[in-house]
Amino acid sequence: MKKIILVIIAFAAISFTAEAQSKTSKATFEVDGVCKMCKDRIEKAALTTKGVKFASWNIEKKELYCIFNNKKTSLMKLKQVMADAGHDTKEIKATDEAYGAIDECCKYRTLETH
Amino acid sequence: MKIILKILFILIPIAMYSQTEIKGMAMIKNSQGNTEGLPGATVYWLGTDIGTTTNDKGWFTLTYKPEYKKLVFSFVGYRTDTVTVNEPKEIHHFMVEDGGLDEVVVEVEEQKTAVSYLQSANIVTINEGELLKAACCNLSESFETNPSIDVNFSDALTGTKQIRMLGLTSPYILIAQENIPTVRGASQAFGLTFTPGTWIESIQITKGAGSVVNGYESIAGQINTELRKPLNDDKLFINAYGSLDGRLELNTHLSRKVSDRWNTSLFLHGNLREKEIDRNDDNFLDIPLAKQINVMNRWQYTDAVNGYVSIIDFRYLKDDKQTGEMDFDPNIHKLTTQKYGSEINTERVDIATKIGYVFPDAPYNSIGFQMAYSGHEQDSYFGLNQYNINHKSLYSNLRLNSILGSTLHKFKTGISFTHDSYNEFVNTTDFGRTENSFGGFFEYNYDNLDDFSLIAGLRLDFHNLLGTFITPRLHMRYAPWDKGVLRASVGRGKRSANIFAENQQLFGSSRTIGILNTDGKIYGLNPEIAWNYGFSFLQGFNLFGKKADITIDYYSTLFQNKAVVDVDESPQQVLFYNLDGNSHANNLQVQLNYELANRLELRLAYKNYDVKTDYLKSNLENPLQSEHIFFANLGYETRQNAKGGKWRFDYTFNWLGKQRLPFTASNPTQYQLAEYSPSYSLMNAQIAKVFSKSFEIYVGGENLANYKQENPILASDNPFGAYFDSSIVYAPINGSMYYAGLRYTLN
C-alpha cells in the first residue's frame, strides 16, 4: 500500500511541476505566409526556439499564437526567428536571402492583396 | 474598363492557344471572402505525366489534347479535385481547404483505409466507407476487407468468427471501445459480435505493442473502435438486412440535440435467426439459432468555450444461441444423452463515462478521466458440459496530457485501476477469482515535426495475481525520403489467460480437460508474458499517374510464458500448461494498394506465418493456422451524380494455404483426419446502389465458390461417444450465402 501511495504522489508531482513554472506569456501577432507549408515552417521555427511552449499559425488570419516563457525568450526575439525562417512580421522583414530560401508556393510577397 | 481588360485578358490567350493549350486558374476564397489565386498548386492531366504548377497569381497553362478528359488540382492543405474537361476552354477552379465545406467540387477522392505517414505507431484506420464494403453486421465481420486481420472460423457449433492478428488469436489483442478495454475476460469468445457494425464510426488497428495508456494486456496489437457520436450523428438511421440463410437484422439510430450542450443518441439493434439449416446432412445445425437485442443510449456534453467534453453510455445486451442436433429441443433434451444440443445465453450491462477538460489558456494541457462498469453473465451448456461465467468488471483511468518545454515533447501520464471479479463454473468445479490491479503510466512523445518521431512508454502495475511488474514499450518513425516511412516497435505484454472463456469451442467435444500445473495463481497457471517487436516500411509512389503504396511489415512475438492449449497429445483430451521451451509467432506481410483507374482501387497482400509452440509431444506449428495467405480486394465506385447517387462494387478474394489439424491418428479410422487441411479460396462480393445521400440498397454474397469443409463435426453420428469433436474447423461449414439490405438516413 505504501508503494501505491508513493506512485500516486510521484505522478501528482509530475503534473504539478508541469504547471508550476508559470512565467508564461501569450502573444498573437501577424506573420506573413500563404499555405500549409508556410504553417509548418512557421510553427516549427517557433517551437524549436528555446522557451516556446506552443505555437499555432492561423492560415486565414495570418496570425501566430504563441505561448512562451518570458524569461527565456521575448516577442521581438520570436519575430526575428520568423524573419530568419523567411517570414515577415510588421516589425522585422525577412532578408532577401531568407525569403529566397522558402518554397516557391510560399512566396507571399508577390501575392496580390485585395 | 476593368471588365473589358479582364475579357481581353481571357480572350486573347484563348484565341492564341485554343488549339493546343488550355489555360486556367486555381482559386481560393481568402479570409475576407474575396477570391484570390492559389500559387504553387499542382495541375495535371489524370493518367499522364503532363502537368504544371500554378504561377504566383494562380494561373497555369497546359497542353490540351481531346483525349485528356480529367484535370486534377492538388495542393497541400486543400482537397484534391478532379475536374472533367470536355473542350479546351478556360478553367477556373475553386479549391477547398481540407475539412472545409463542399463547394464547386466536382469529385472528391476519399480514402477508405488510411495508412498514416505521420504517426509513430503502425496504425491503420478503417473509415466508414470501408465498413460499408462488408454488409454489416458486427465488429467481428468488419475486418474481412482488411488484410492486417485474419477472420477465422472458431468451431462447428457456435459459428462465431474469431479474428487473428500476427498469427495470434483475439485474446492477445487489446480490443477497446473508445479507448476503454471491452472485449476481455468473459466476453472474449463472443464479444466482437456484440458491437453492431452500424454503430461504428471508425476502427484503428495498431500492429505491435501499442500504447501503455490503455493497459499492459496487448501483445500482438490493439484494435480501438470509435462509435458514432451523438453530436454529429444523423437524426434517424435505419439499416435492415436479410440473408438467405435466415439471418434478419434491424438497426435503428435516433439522435437529437437536447440543449446547447447536450446531445443524445439511441441505438437499437436486433437480430434473429430462426431457420434450421443442415446442408451437409450431419444431423447438426450448420449455423446456430440466434436472437440478440442490443440497446445503447449515449449522452454527449460539449462545452467548447470552457473546454469540457463528456460522454456517458448505457448499454444492455441479451444474446441467446441454440445449436446442436436438428431435432434438439432444450425443454426436453437439455443435459440428457437423448439428443446433443447446446445453448449459450448471455446478458450484459455496460455503463461508461468519459470526461475531458482542456485548459483554455494552455491548450497543450488536458485532463481525462474514464470509468466503465460491465456486468457479463453467460449461462451455457454443450451436450453434458456446463459452462457458466459471471464477470463483473470496473475500469478507471485518470490521465494528464502535457508538454516538457514545448509541444515537440509531449507526455501523457496517469493512473489506472481495474477490478475483475469472476464467478466461473466448469460443470461443478468453481474457478471463481478476483483480480485487482493498480498502476501508473508515463508516455513520452517526441516529434521533430519533420522526419522523426518517437513514443516511449512505461507503466508500473501492482496486480494481486500477476504481481508487480513493469511494461516498457517503444515506437519510432523515421521518414528518410519523400513518402517513405520506416517504423519500428518493441514492447512487452502480460495477461492472465482466461483459458475456458477463450477456448469455449473445446466444450463442444468429448475431450477431457487437464490442467497440468497447480502452483500458479490463475487456474494453477502462470501469467502469460510476451515480447513483441516489429519493423515496417511504407513507400507511397505514383505508378502511371496513379497513387500507389507498398507496405512491408515484419512482426515477431516471443512468449516468455504462455498458457499452452494442447489438443495434440490425444484427441480425447485438451491440456493446459505453462510453456516449457519456445513459442513464437512471426508474420511477414507485403501489401500493395493501387488506384488502377479513377475510383477503382486494388489491394493485394501476401502473408506468411511462422507460428510454433513447444508442445508436450514436440515443437509443432500451432493448429488451424495457414502458413501462406493471399488476399485481394477490388473496389469500384461510379461517379456520384447530382443527388449523391452512385453504384458501389466490391470484391474480396482470400486464398488460405494448408493448415495443420490437431492429432487424430489414434482414433478409429473413420474418425481420423488428415495431418493437414487442404488449401482453399474464398470469394465475397457486394453491389450497392446508392440512390441519394439518404437511401441505398445492397446485395452481396459470401463464399461465392461455395467451398465447404467436409465433415466439420467429427463423430457427429455419436455425439456422446469418445470421438465427438466440433472444434476442428478450418473452413466454412455452410457454403455460399447471399444477402440483401437497405440503409436509410434522415438528417
PDB file of C-alpha atoms in Angstrom, chain A residues 3-5 7-8 10-12 14-16 18-19 21 24 26 34-37 40 43-49 51-55 58-62 65 67-68 72 104-107 110-114, chain B residues 28-32 34-41 56-57 75-78 97-98 359-365 400 402-403 405-408 411 413-415 438-442 448-450 458 460 462 468:
ATOM      1  CA  LYS A   3       4.216   1.783  -2.689  1.00  0.00           C
ATOM      2  CA  ILE A   4       0.876   2.653  -4.187  1.00  0.00           C
ATOM      3  CA  ILE A   5       0.736   5.933  -2.313  1.00  0.00           C
ATOM      4  CA  VAL A   7       3.350   6.221  -7.017  1.00  0.00           C
ATOM      5  CA  ILE A   8       0.332   8.489  -6.709  1.00  0.00           C
ATOM      6  CA  ALA A  10       5.107  10.787  -7.889  1.00  0.00           C
ATOM      7  CA  PHE A  11       2.588  11.169 -10.664  1.00  0.00           C
ATOM      8  CA  ALA A  12       0.864  14.064  -8.988  1.00  0.00           C
ATOM      9  CA  ILE A  14       4.980  15.487 -12.273  1.00  0.00           C
ATOM     10  CA  SER A  15       1.615  17.007 -13.082  1.00  0.00           C
ATOM     11  CA  PHE A  16       2.181  19.932 -10.780  1.00  0.00           C
ATOM     12  CA  ALA A  18       4.412  20.933 -15.378  1.00  0.00           C
ATOM     13  CA  GLU A  19       2.040  23.639 -14.227  1.00  0.00           C
ATOM     14  CA  GLN A  21       6.545  27.188 -13.872  1.00  0.00           C
ATOM     15  CA  THR A  24       4.325  32.159 -19.305  1.00  0.00           C
ATOM     16  CA  LYS A  26       0.828  34.636 -24.552  1.00  0.00           C
ATOM     17  CA  VAL A  34       0.370  31.633 -47.679  1.00  0.00           C
ATOM     18  CA  CYS A  35      -0.197  27.973 -47.225  1.00  0.00           C
ATOM     19  CA  LYS A  36       0.022  24.809 -45.128  1.00  0.00           C
ATOM     20  CA  MET A  37       3.707  24.560 -45.933  1.00  0.00           C
ATOM     21  CA  ASP A  40       4.542  24.015 -40.913  1.00  0.00           C
ATOM     22  CA  GLU A  43       5.291  26.664 -36.314  1.00  0.00           C
ATOM     23  CA  LYS A  44       8.436  24.592 -36.472  1.00  0.00           C
ATOM     24  CA  ALA A  45      10.621  27.694 -36.324  1.00  0.00           C
ATOM     25  CA  ALA A  46       8.689  28.964 -33.323  1.00  0.00           C
ATOM     26  CA  LEU A  47       8.648  25.653 -31.484  1.00  0.00           C
ATOM     27  CA  THR A  48      12.338  24.985 -31.933  1.00  0.00           C
ATOM     28  CA  THR A  49      13.060  28.329 -30.243  1.00  0.00           C
ATOM     29  CA  GLY A  51      11.253  28.934 -24.287  1.00  0.00           C
ATOM     30  CA  VAL A  52       8.389  28.500 -26.732  1.00  0.00           C
ATOM     31  CA  LYS A  53       5.814  26.031 -25.476  1.00  0.00           C
ATOM     32  CA  PHE A  54       3.090  26.226 -28.046  1.00  0.00           C
ATOM     33  CA  ALA A  55       2.695  27.748 -31.497  1.00  0.00           C
ATOM     34  CA  ASN A  58      -3.797  30.695 -38.436  1.00  0.00           C
ATOM     35  CA  ILE A  59      -3.701  30.385 -42.200  1.00  0.00           C
ATOM     36  CA  GLU A  60      -6.673  32.719 -42.735  1.00  0.00           C
ATOM     37  CA  LYS A  61      -5.831  35.494 -40.298  1.00  0.00           C
ATOM     38  CA  LYS A  62      -2.073  35.121 -40.878  1.00  0.00           C
ATOM     39  CA  TYR A  65      -0.450  32.440 -31.481  1.00  0.00           C
ATOM     40  CA  ILE A  67       2.690  30.614 -25.532  1.00  0.00           C
ATOM     41  CA  PHE A  68       6.230  31.089 -24.224  1.00  0.00           C
ATOM     42  CA  LYS A  72      13.792  32.575 -21.951  1.00  0.00           C
ATOM     43  CA  GLU A 104       8.025  28.684 -54.480  1.00  0.00           C
ATOM     44  CA  CYS A 105       4.427  28.237 -53.357  1.00  0.00           C
ATOM     45  CA  CYS A 106       5.090  30.188 -50.173  1.00  0.00           C
ATOM     46  CA  LYS A 107       6.171  33.429 -51.873  1.00  0.00           C
ATOM     47  CA  THR A 110       4.246  38.511 -54.848  1.00  0.00           C
ATOM     48  CA  LEU A 111       0.627  37.710 -53.981  1.00  0.00           C
ATOM     49  CA  GLU A 112      -1.935  40.307 -54.914  1.00  0.00           C
ATOM     50  CA  THR A 113      -3.809  41.602 -51.934  1.00  0.00           C
ATOM     51  CA  HIS A 114      -7.418  42.576 -52.243  1.00  0.00           C
TER      52      HIS A 114
ATOM     53  CA  ILE B  28      -9.352  30.085 -53.141  1.00  0.00           C
ATOM     54  CA  LYS B  29     -11.533  32.284 -51.016  1.00  0.00           C
ATOM     55  CA  ASN B  30      -9.438  34.240 -48.546  1.00  0.00           C
ATOM     56  CA  SER B  31     -10.463  35.125 -45.026  1.00  0.00           C
ATOM     57  CA  GLN B  32     -12.287  38.276 -46.162  1.00  0.00           C
ATOM     58  CA  ASN B  34     -12.504  37.569 -51.575  1.00  0.00           C
ATOM     59  CA  THR B  35     -11.266  35.401 -54.356  1.00  0.00           C
ATOM     60  CA  GLU B  36      -7.573  35.062 -54.909  1.00  0.00           C
ATOM     61  CA  GLY B  37      -5.296  32.883 -56.951  1.00  0.00           C
ATOM     62  CA  LEU B  38      -3.587  29.899 -55.344  1.00  0.00           C
ATOM     63  CA  PRO B  39       0.073  29.848 -56.309  1.00  0.00           C
ATOM     64  CA  GLY B  40       2.010  26.614 -56.445  1.00  0.00           C
ATOM     65  CA  ALA B  41      -0.953  24.279 -56.876  1.00  0.00           C
ATOM     66  CA  ASP B  56       2.328  33.332 -58.356  1.00  0.00           C
ATOM     67  CA  LYS B  57      -1.127  34.584 -59.355  1.00  0.00           C
ATOM     68  CA  PHE B  75      -2.294  21.411 -53.161  1.00  0.00           C
ATOM     69  CA  VAL B  76      -1.119  20.651 -49.652  1.00  0.00           C
ATOM     70  CA  GLY B  77      -3.858  21.501 -47.193  1.00  0.00           C
ATOM     71  CA  TYR B  78      -6.536  21.515 -49.861  1.00  0.00           C
ATOM     72  CA  GLU B  97      -9.414  23.560 -47.643  1.00  0.00           C
ATOM     73  CA  ASP B  98      -9.265  20.103 -46.146  1.00  0.00           C
ATOM     74  CA  PHE B 359      -7.123  24.178 -20.168  1.00  0.00           C
ATOM     75  CA  PRO B 360      -8.438  27.081 -22.251  1.00  0.00           C
ATOM     76  CA  ASP B 361      -5.293  29.191 -21.975  1.00  0.00           C
ATOM     77  CA  ALA B 362      -2.883  26.280 -22.264  1.00  0.00           C
ATOM     78  CA  PRO B 363      -4.344  24.006 -24.936  1.00  0.00           C
ATOM     79  CA  TYR B 364      -1.482  21.532 -24.512  1.00  0.00           C
ATOM     80  CA  ASN B 365      -2.634  20.707 -21.011  1.00  0.00           C
ATOM     81  CA  LEU B 400      -2.960  14.072 -17.796  1.00  0.00           C
ATOM     82  CA  SER B 402       1.066  17.991 -21.070  1.00  0.00           C
ATOM     83  CA  ILE B 403       4.388  19.071 -22.502  1.00  0.00           C
ATOM     84  CA  GLY B 405       9.245  22.584 -22.613  1.00  0.00           C
ATOM     85  CA  SER B 406       7.366  22.749 -25.887  1.00  0.00           C
ATOM     86  CA  THR B 407       4.822  20.767 -27.849  1.00  0.00           C
ATOM     87  CA  LEU B 408       7.695  18.972 -29.560  1.00  0.00           C
ATOM     88  CA  PHE B 411       3.737  13.393 -22.424  1.00  0.00           C
ATOM     89  CA  THR B 413       0.773  10.310 -17.529  1.00  0.00           C
ATOM     90  CA  GLY B 414      -1.781   8.913 -15.201  1.00  0.00           C
ATOM     91  CA  ILE B 415      -3.055   6.136 -13.035  1.00  0.00           C
ATOM     92  CA  PHE B 438      -3.483  -0.614  -9.837  1.00  0.00           C
ATOM     93  CA  GLY B 439      -0.909   1.095 -11.990  1.00  0.00           C
ATOM     94  CA  GLY B 440       0.698   4.264 -13.164  1.00  0.00           C
ATOM     95  CA  PHE B 441       1.941   5.083 -16.628  1.00  0.00           C
ATOM     96  CA  PHE B 442       4.107   7.634 -18.352  1.00  0.00           C
ATOM     97  CA  ASN B 448      10.584  16.942 -34.687  1.00  0.00           C
ATOM     98  CA  LEU B 449       7.685  17.999 -36.954  1.00  0.00           C
ATOM     99  CA  ASP B 450       9.571  16.565 -39.861  1.00  0.00           C
ATOM    100  CA  LEU B 458       6.479   2.762 -19.359  1.00  0.00           C
ATOM    101  CA  LEU B 460       4.212   0.025 -13.440  1.00  0.00           C
ATOM    102  CA  PHE B 462       0.535  -3.867  -8.955  1.00  0.00           C
ATOM    103  CA  THR B 468       4.291  -6.140  -9.522  1.00  0.00           C
TER     104      THR B 468
END
